[in-house]
Short mmCIF file of C-alpha atoms and ligand atoms in Angstrom, two decimals:
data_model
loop_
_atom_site.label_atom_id
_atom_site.label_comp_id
_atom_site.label_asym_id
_atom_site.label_seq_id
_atom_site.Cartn_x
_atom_site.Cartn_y
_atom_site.Cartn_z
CA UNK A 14 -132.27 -122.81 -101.47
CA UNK A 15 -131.78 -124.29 -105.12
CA UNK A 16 -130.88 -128.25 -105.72
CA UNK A 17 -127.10 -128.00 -106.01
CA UNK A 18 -124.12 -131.10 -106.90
CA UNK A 19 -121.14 -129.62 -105.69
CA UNK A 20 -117.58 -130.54 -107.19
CA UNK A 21 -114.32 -128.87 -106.61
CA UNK A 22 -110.97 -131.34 -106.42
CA UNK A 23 -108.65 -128.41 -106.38
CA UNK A 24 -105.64 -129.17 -104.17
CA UNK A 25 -104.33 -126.42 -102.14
CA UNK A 26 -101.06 -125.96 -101.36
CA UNK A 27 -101.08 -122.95 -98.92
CA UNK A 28 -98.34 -121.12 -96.97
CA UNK A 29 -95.31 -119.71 -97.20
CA UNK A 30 -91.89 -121.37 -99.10
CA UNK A 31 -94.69 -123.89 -100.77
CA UNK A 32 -92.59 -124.03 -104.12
CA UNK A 33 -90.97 -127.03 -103.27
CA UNK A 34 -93.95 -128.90 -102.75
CA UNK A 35 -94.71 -129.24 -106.66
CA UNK A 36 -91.42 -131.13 -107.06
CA UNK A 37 -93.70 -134.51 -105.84
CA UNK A 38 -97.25 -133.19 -107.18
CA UNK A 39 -96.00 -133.02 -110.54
CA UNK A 40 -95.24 -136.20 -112.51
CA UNK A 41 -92.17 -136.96 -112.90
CA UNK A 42 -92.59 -138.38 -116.97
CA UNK A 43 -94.86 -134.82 -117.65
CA UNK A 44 -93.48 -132.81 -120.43
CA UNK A 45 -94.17 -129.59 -119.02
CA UNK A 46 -94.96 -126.15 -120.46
CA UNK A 47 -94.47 -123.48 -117.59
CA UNK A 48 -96.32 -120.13 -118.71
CA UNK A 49 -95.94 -116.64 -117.49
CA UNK A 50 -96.54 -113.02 -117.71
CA UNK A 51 -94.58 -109.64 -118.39
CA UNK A 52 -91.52 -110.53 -116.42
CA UNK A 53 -92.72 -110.00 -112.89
CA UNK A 54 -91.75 -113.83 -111.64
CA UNK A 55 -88.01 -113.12 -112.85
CA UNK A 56 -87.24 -110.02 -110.80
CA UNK A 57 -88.87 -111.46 -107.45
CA UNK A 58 -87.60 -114.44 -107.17
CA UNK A 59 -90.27 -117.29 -107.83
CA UNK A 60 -89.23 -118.03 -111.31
CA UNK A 61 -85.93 -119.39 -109.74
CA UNK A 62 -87.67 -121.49 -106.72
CA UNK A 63 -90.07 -123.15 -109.70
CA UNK A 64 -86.99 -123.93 -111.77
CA UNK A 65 -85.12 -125.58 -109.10
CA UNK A 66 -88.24 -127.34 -108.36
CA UNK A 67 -88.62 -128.59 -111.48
CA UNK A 68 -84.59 -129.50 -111.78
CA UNK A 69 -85.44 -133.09 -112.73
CA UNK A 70 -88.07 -132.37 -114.56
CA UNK A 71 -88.84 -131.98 -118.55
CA UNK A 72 -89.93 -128.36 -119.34
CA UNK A 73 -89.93 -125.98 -121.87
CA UNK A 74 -91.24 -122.14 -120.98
CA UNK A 75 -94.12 -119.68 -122.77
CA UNK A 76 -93.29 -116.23 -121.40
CA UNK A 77 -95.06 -112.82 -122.42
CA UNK A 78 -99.59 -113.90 -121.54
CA UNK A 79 -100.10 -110.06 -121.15
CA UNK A 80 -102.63 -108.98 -118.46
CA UNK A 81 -106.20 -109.14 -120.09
CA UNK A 82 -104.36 -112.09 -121.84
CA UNK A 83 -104.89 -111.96 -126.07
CA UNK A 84 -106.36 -114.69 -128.19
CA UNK A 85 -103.60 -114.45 -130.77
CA UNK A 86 -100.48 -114.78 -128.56
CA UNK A 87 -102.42 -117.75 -126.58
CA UNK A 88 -102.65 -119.48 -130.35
CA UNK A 89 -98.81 -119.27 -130.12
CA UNK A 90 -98.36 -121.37 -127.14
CA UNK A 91 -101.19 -124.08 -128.83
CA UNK A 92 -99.03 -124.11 -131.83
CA UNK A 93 -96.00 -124.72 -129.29
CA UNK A 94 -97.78 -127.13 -127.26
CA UNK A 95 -98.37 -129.40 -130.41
CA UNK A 96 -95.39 -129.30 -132.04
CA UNK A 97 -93.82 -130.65 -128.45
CA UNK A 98 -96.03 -132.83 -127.23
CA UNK A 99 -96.80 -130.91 -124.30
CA UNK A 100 -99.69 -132.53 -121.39
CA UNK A 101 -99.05 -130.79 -118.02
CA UNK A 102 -99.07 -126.73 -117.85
CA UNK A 103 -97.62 -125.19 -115.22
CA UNK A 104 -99.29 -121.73 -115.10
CA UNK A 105 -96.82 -118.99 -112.75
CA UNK A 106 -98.65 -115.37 -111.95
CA UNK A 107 -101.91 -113.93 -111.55
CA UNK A 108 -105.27 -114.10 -113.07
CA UNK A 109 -104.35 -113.89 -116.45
CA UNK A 110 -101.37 -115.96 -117.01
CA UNK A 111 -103.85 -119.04 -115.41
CA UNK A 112 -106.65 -117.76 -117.50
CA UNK A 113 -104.71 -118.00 -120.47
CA UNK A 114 -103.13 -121.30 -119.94
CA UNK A 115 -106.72 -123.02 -119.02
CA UNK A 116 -107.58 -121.41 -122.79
CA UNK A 117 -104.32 -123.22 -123.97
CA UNK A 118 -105.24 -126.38 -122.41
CA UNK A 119 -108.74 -126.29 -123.86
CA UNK A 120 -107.49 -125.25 -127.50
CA UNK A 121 -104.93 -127.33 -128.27
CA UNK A 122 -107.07 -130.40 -128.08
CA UNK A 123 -110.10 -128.82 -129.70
CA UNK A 124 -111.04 -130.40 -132.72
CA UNK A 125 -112.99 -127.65 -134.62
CA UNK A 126 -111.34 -125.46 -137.24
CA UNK A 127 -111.05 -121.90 -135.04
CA UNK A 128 -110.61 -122.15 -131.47
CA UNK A 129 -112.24 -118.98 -130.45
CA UNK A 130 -115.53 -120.69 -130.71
CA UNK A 131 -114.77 -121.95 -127.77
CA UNK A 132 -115.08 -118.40 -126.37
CA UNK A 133 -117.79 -116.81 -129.00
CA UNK A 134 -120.05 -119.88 -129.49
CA UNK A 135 -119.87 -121.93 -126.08
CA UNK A 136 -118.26 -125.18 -128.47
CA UNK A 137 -118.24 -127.92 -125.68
CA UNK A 138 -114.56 -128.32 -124.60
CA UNK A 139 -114.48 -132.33 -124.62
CA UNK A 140 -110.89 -132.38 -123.60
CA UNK A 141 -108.19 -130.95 -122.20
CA UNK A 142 -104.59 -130.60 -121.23
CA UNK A 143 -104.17 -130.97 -117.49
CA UNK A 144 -103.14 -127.86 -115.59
CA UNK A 145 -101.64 -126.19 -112.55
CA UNK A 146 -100.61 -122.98 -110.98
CA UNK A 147 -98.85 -121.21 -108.58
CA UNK A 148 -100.80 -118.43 -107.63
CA UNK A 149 -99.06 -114.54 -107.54
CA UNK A 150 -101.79 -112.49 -107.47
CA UNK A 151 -105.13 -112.89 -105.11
CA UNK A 152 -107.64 -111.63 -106.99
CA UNK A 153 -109.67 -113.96 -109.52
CA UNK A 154 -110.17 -117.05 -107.81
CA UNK A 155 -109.40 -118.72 -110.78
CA UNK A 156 -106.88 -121.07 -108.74
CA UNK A 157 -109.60 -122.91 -107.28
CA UNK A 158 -112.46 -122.82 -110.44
CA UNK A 159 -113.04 -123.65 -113.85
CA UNK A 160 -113.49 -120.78 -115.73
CA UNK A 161 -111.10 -118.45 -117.65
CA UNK A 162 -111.26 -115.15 -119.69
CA UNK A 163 -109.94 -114.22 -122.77
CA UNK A 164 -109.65 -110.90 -125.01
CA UNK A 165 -109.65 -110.72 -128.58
CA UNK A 166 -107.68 -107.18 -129.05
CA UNK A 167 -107.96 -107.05 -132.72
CA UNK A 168 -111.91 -107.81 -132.83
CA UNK A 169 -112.42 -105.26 -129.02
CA UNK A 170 -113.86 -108.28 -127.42
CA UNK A 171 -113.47 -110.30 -123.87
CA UNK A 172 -115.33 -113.12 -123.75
CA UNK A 173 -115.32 -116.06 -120.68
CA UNK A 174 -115.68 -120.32 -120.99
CA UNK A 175 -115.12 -123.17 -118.37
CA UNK A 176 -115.25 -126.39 -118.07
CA UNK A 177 -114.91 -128.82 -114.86
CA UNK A 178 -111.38 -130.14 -117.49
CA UNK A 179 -110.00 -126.57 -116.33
CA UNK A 180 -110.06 -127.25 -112.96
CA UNK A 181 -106.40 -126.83 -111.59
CA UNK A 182 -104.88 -130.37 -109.73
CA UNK A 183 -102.75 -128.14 -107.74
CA UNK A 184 -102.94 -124.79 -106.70
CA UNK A 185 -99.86 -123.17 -104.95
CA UNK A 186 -100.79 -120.07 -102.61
CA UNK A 187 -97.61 -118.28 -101.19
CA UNK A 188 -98.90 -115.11 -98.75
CA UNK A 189 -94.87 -114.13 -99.42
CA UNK A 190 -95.33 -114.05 -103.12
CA UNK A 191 -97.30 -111.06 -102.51
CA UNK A 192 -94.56 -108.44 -101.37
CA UNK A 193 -93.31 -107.65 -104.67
CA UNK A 194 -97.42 -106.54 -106.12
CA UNK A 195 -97.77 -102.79 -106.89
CA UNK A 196 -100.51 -101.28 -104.57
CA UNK A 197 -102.85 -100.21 -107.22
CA UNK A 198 -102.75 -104.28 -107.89
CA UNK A 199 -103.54 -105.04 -104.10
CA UNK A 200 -106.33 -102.84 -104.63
CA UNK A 201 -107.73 -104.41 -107.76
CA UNK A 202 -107.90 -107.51 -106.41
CA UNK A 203 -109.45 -105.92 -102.61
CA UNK A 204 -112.19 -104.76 -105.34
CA UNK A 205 -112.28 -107.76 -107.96
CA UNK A 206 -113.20 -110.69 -104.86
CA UNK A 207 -115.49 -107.80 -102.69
CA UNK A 208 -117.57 -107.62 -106.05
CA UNK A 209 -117.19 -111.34 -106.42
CA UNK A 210 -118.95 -111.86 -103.62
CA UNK A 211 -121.55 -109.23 -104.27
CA UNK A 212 -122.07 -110.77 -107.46
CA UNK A 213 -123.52 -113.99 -105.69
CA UNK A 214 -124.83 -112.45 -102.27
CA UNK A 215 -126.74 -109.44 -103.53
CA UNK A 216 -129.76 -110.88 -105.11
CA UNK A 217 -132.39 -111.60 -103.22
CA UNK A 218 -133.21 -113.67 -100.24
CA UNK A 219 -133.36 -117.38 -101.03
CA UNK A 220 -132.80 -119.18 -97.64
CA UNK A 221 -129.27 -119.87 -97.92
CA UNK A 222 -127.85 -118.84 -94.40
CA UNK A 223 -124.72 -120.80 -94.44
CA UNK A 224 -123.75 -119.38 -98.09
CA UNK A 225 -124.92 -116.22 -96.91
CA UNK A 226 -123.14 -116.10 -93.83
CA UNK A 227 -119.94 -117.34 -95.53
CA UNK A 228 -120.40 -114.22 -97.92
CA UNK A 229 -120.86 -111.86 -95.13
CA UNK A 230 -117.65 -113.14 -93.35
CA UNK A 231 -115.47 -112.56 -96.78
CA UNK A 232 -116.69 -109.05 -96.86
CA UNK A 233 -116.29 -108.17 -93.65
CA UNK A 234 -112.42 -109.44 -93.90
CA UNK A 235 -112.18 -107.73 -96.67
CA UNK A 236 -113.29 -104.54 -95.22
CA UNK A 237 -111.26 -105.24 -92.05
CA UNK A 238 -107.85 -106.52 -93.65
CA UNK A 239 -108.37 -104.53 -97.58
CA UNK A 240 -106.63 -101.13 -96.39
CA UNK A 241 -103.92 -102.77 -94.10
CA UNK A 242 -102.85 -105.22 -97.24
CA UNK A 243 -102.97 -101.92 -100.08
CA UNK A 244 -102.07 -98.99 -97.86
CA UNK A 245 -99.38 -100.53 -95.13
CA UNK A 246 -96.04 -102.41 -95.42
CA UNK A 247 -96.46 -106.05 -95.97
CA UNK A 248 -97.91 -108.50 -93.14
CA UNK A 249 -97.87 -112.02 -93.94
CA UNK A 250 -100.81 -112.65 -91.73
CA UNK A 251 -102.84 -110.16 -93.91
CA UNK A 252 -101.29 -111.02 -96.67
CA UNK A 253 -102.65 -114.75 -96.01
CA UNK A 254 -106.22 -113.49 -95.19
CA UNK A 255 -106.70 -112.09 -98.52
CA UNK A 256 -105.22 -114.49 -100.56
CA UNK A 257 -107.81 -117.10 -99.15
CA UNK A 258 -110.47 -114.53 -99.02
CA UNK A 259 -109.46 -114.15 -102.75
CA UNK A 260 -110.05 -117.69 -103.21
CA UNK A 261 -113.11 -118.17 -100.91
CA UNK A 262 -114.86 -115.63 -102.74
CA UNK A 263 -114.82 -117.63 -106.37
CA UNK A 264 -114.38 -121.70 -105.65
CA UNK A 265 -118.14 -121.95 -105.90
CA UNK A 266 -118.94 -122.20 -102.24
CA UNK A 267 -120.81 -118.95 -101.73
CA UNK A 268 -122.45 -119.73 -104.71
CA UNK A 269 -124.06 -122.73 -103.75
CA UNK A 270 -128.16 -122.87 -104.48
CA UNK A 271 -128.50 -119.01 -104.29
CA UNK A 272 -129.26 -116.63 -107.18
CA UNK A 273 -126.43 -114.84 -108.97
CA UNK A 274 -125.89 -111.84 -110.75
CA UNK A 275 -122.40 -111.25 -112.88
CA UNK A 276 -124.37 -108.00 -114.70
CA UNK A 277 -121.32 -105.80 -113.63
CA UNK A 278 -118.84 -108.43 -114.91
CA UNK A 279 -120.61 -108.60 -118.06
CA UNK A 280 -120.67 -105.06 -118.48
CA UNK A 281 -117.06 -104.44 -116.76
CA UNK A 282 -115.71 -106.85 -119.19
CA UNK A 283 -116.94 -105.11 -122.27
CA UNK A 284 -114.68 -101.74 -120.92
CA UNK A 285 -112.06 -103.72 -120.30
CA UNK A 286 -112.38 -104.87 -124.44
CA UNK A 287 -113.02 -101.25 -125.62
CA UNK A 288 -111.23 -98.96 -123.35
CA UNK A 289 -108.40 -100.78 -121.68
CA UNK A 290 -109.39 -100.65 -117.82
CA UNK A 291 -108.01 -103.43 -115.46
CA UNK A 292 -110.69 -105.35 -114.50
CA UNK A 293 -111.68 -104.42 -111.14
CA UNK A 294 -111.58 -100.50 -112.05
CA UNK A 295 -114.76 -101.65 -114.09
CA UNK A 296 -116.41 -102.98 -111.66
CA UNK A 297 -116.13 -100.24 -109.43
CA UNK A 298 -117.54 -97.89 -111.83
CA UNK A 299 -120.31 -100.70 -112.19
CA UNK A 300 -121.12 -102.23 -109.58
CA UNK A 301 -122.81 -98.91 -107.74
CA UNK A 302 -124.85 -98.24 -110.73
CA UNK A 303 -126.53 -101.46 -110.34
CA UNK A 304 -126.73 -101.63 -106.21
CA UNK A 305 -129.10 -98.12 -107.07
CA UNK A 306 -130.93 -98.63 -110.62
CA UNK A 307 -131.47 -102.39 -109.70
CA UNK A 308 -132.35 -101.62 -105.81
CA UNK A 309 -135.91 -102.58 -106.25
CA UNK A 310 -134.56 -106.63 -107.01
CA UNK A 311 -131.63 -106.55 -104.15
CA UNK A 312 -133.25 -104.41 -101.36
CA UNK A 313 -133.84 -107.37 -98.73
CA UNK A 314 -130.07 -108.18 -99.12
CA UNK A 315 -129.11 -104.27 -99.45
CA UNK A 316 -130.18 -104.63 -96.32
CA UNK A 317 -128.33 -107.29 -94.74
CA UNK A 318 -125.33 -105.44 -96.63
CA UNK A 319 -126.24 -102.93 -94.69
CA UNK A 320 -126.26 -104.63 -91.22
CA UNK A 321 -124.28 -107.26 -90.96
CA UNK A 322 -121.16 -105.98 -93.54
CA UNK A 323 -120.96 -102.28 -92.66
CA UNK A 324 -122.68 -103.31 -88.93
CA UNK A 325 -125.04 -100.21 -89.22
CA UNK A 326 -128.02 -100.40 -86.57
CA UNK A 327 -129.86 -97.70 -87.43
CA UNK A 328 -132.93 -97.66 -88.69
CA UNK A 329 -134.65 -97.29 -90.96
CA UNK A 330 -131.95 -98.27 -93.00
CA UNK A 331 -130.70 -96.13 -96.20
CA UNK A 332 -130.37 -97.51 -99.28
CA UNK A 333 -128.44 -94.22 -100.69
CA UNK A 334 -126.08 -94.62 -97.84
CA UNK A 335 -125.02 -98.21 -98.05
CA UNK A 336 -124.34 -97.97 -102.15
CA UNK A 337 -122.14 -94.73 -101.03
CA UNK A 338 -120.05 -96.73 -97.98
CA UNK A 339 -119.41 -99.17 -101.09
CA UNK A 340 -118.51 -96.89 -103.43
CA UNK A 341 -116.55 -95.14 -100.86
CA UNK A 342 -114.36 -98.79 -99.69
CA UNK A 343 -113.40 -99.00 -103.56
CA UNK A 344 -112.34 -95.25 -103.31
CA UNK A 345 -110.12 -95.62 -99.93
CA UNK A 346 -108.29 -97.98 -101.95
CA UNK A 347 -107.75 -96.30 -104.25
CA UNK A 348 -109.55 -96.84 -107.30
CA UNK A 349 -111.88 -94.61 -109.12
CA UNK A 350 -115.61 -95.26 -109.69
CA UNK A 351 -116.38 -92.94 -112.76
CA UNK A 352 -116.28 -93.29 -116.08
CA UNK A 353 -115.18 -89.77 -116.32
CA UNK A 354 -112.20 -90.56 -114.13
CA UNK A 355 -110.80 -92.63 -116.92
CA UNK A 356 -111.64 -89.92 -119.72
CA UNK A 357 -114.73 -91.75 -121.25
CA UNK A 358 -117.89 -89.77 -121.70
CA UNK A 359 -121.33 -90.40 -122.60
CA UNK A 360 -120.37 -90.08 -126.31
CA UNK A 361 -118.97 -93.46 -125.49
CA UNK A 362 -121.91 -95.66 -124.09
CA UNK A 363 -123.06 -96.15 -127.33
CA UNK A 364 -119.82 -98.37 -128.24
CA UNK A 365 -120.45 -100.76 -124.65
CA UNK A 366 -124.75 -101.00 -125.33
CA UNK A 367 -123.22 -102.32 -128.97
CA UNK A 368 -120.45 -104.73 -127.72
CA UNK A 369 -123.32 -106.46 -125.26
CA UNK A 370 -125.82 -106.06 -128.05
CA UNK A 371 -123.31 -108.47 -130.19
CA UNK A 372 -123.29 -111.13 -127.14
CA UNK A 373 -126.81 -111.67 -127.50
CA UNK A 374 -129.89 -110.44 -126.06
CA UNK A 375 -129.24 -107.79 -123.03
CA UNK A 376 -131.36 -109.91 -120.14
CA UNK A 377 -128.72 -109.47 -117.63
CA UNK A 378 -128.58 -110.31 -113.28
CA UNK A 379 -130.56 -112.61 -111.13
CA UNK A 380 -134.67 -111.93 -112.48
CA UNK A 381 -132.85 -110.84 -115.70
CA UNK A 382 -134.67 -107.28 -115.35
CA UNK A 383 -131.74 -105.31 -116.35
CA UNK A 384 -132.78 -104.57 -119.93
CA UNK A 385 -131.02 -102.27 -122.14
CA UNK A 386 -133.23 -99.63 -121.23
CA UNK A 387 -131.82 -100.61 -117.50
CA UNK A 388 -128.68 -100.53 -118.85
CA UNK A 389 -128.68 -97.65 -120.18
CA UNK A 390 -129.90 -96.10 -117.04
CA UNK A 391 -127.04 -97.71 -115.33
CA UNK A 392 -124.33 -96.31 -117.61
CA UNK A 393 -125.54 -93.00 -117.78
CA UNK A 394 -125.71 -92.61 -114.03
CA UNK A 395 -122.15 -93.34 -113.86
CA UNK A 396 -120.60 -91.08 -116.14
O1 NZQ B 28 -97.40 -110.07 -116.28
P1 NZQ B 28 -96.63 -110.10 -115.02
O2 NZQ B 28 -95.22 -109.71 -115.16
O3 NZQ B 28 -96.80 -111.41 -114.29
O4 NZQ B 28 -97.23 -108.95 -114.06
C1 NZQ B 28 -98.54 -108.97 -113.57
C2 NZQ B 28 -99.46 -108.02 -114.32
O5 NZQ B 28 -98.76 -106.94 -114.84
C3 NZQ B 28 -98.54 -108.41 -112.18
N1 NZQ B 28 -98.25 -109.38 -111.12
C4 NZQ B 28 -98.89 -110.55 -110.85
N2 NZQ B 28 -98.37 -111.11 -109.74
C5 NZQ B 28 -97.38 -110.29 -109.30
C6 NZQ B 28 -97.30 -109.19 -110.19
N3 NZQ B 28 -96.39 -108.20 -110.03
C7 NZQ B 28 -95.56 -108.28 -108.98
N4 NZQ B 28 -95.61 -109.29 -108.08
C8 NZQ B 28 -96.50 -110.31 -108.19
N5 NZQ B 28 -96.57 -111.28 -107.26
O6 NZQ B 28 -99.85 -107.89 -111.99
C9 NZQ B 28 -100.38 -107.46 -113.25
C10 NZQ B 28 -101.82 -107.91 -113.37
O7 NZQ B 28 -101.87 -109.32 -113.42
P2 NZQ B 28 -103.21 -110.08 -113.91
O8 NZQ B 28 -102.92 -111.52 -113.90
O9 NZQ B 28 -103.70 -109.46 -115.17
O10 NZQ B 28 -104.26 -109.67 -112.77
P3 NZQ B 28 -105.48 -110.50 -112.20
O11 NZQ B 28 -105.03 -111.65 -111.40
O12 NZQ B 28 -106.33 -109.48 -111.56
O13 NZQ B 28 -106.22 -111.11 -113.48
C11 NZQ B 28 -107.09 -110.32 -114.28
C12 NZQ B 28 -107.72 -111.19 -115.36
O14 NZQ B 28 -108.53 -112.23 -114.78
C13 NZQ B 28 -109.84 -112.19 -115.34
C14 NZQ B 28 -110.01 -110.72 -115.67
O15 NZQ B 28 -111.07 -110.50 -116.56
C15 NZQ B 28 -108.66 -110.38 -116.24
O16 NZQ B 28 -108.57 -110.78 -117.58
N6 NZQ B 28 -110.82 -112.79 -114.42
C16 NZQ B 28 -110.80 -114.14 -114.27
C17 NZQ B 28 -111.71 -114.82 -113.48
C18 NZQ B 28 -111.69 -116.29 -113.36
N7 NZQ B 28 -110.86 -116.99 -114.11
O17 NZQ B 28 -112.42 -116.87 -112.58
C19 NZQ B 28 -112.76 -114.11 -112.76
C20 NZQ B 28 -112.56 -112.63 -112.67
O18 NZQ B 28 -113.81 -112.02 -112.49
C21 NZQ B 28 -111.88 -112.00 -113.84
O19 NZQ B 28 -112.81 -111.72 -114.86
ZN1 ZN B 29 -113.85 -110.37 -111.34
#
């Protein structure tokens, strides 16, 4: 196991009716900026339970972060949060609407002249706004970490930062917020915190049995609860399993002292930029490509995948077989794992090799042996 300092001061509020609860975490003398999305929080209900909340507060509302939130309509909420003094922001919805306040809070008390070096160059964020959330959408552990991603639409680019600053004081997790998400939403975020996990237990074997162990217990919730909370009406004990599984999967725990990957992030992100795709249908097309091209690296824990996930005793195990039972999960819920399912063609790989190529050097996952000829490899196999 690596040397590890661990530091995570996120408080969780968790259960249902928690709204009210922010009334006494918030300060009273904030001046408060509560973002959103689309419009989702207005038609089932929590937009009202955070404004009565907040009835004695000082606020003044951003509406409209889009999913994949946009670099240009986050610079209008920095211009906002200047002009009014804003220093507490009260993020409401899913990945994205947190993702793009934590870029908010970052660039409206960066110094430099163009805050997307913050996201293109790594500029050190020295200082930020402080931040909170209530949670809609289990998915992107972002309630309970540091980092954030952001798309540039005009420029096709998604780029990621974080900073220990970004860490939220409170995080609100409602299971009954979760009634009103569409199911192919459930499913991307079954998908998103399954390859979460992957992404920091399917390396290779570094002696980390707690972390391990903890990984291996996410999945195998996720596998056990994932086609009750997409497929069936809504169960608030289910619902509460994933939304901590959700959580569990990215607050750094799993993570400690072990090797980790992120390749099919990386690459999954770059689709995202050029093609539109949510997130997690990227993955899916991903993530199997680099279980089989990168097997050689992950067998020992394809392995343990194997057993102790799926609970398959037979031997000698099958590396085929396991990448197909998790290609197979992603397609029970009901998201595709080809590119050609999403009418993009090998005409098209070109455009994703070039969007990495502009990030830097392509060294990508745990031994950083996935080279662009890898890549390539990986790509092509998944058309
Ligand atoms: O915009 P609104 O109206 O809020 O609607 C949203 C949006 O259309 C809707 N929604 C959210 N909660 C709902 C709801 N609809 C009904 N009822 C609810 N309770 O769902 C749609 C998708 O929301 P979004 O926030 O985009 O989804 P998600 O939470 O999956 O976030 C995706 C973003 O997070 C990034 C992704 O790259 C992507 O940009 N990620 C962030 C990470 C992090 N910060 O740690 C890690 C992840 O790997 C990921 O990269
Ligand atoms: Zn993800």
């Amino acid at each position: 196991m690596f040397p590890f300092t661990f530091y995570n001061p996120v408080k969780i509020i968790f259960g249902p009716n928690s709204i009210p609860k922010i009334t006494k975490e918030l300060p009273i003398n904030a001046n408060i900026l509560i973002t959103y999305g689309g419009g989702s929080i207005k038609n089932n209900g929590i937009y009202d339970q955070v404004v009565k909340a907040l009835s004695n507060h000082r606020y003044i509302e951003f509406g409209g972060i889009e999913a994949n939130p946009d670099y240009e309509t986050l610079m209008q909420a920095v211009q906002i949060v200047k002009e009014k003094n804003i220093d507490y922001i009260l993020s409401v919805g899913g990945g994205s609407v947190l993702d793009g306040s934590k870029f908010i809070a970052a660039a409206a008390k960066y110094e430099g002249h163009d805050a997307w070096d913050i996201l293109s160059k790594g500029a050190a964020v020295k200082e930020a706004i402080d931040i909170a959330c209530i949670m809609t959408l289990p998915a992107t552990g972002s309630e309970m970490n540091g980092g954030a991603v952001i798309s540039y639409r005009k420029i096709k680019q998604k780029r990621d930062f974080g900073s220990p600053l970004l860490l939220p004081k409170f995080s609100v997790l409602d299971p009954l917020h979760l009634q009103s998400l569409p199911t192919n939403q459930k499913a991307n975020g079954v998908v998103d915190t399954f390859i979460h996990v992957l992404e920091q237990y399917l390396t290779y074997n570094n002696q980390a049995e707690i972390q391990d162990r903890w990984a291996e217990g996410i999945l195998q919730t996720l596998i056990k609860i994932g086609p009750e909370y997409v497929h069936k009406p809504f169960d608030v004990d289910i619902a509460s399993n994933m939304m901590w599984a959700a959580t569990s999967a990215l607050n750094g725990i799993i993570g400690l002292g072990v090797a980790q990957d992120w390749a099919t992030h990386m690459i999954g992100h770059e689709i995202t930029a050029l093609f539109g795709l949510d997130h997690a249908e990227t993955l899916a097309i991903i993530m199997p490509g680099v279980m089989d091209i990168m097997q050689h690296d992950k067998m020992e824990k394809l392995e343990s995948l194997d057993t102790n996930v799926f609970g398959n005793r037979t031997k000698p195990f099958n590396v085929k077989a396991t990448i197909l039972k998790t290609e197979e999960f992603f397609q029970n819920l009901g998201i595709k794992t080809r590119f050609s399912d999403y009418q993009i063609y090998e005409k098209d790989m070109a455009l994703i090799l070039n969007n990495l190529e502009i990030k830097g050097d392509i060294k990508l996952g745990e031994k950083k042996h996935l080279t662009k000829e890898k890549l390539t490899e990986i790509l092509v196999s998944r058309l």
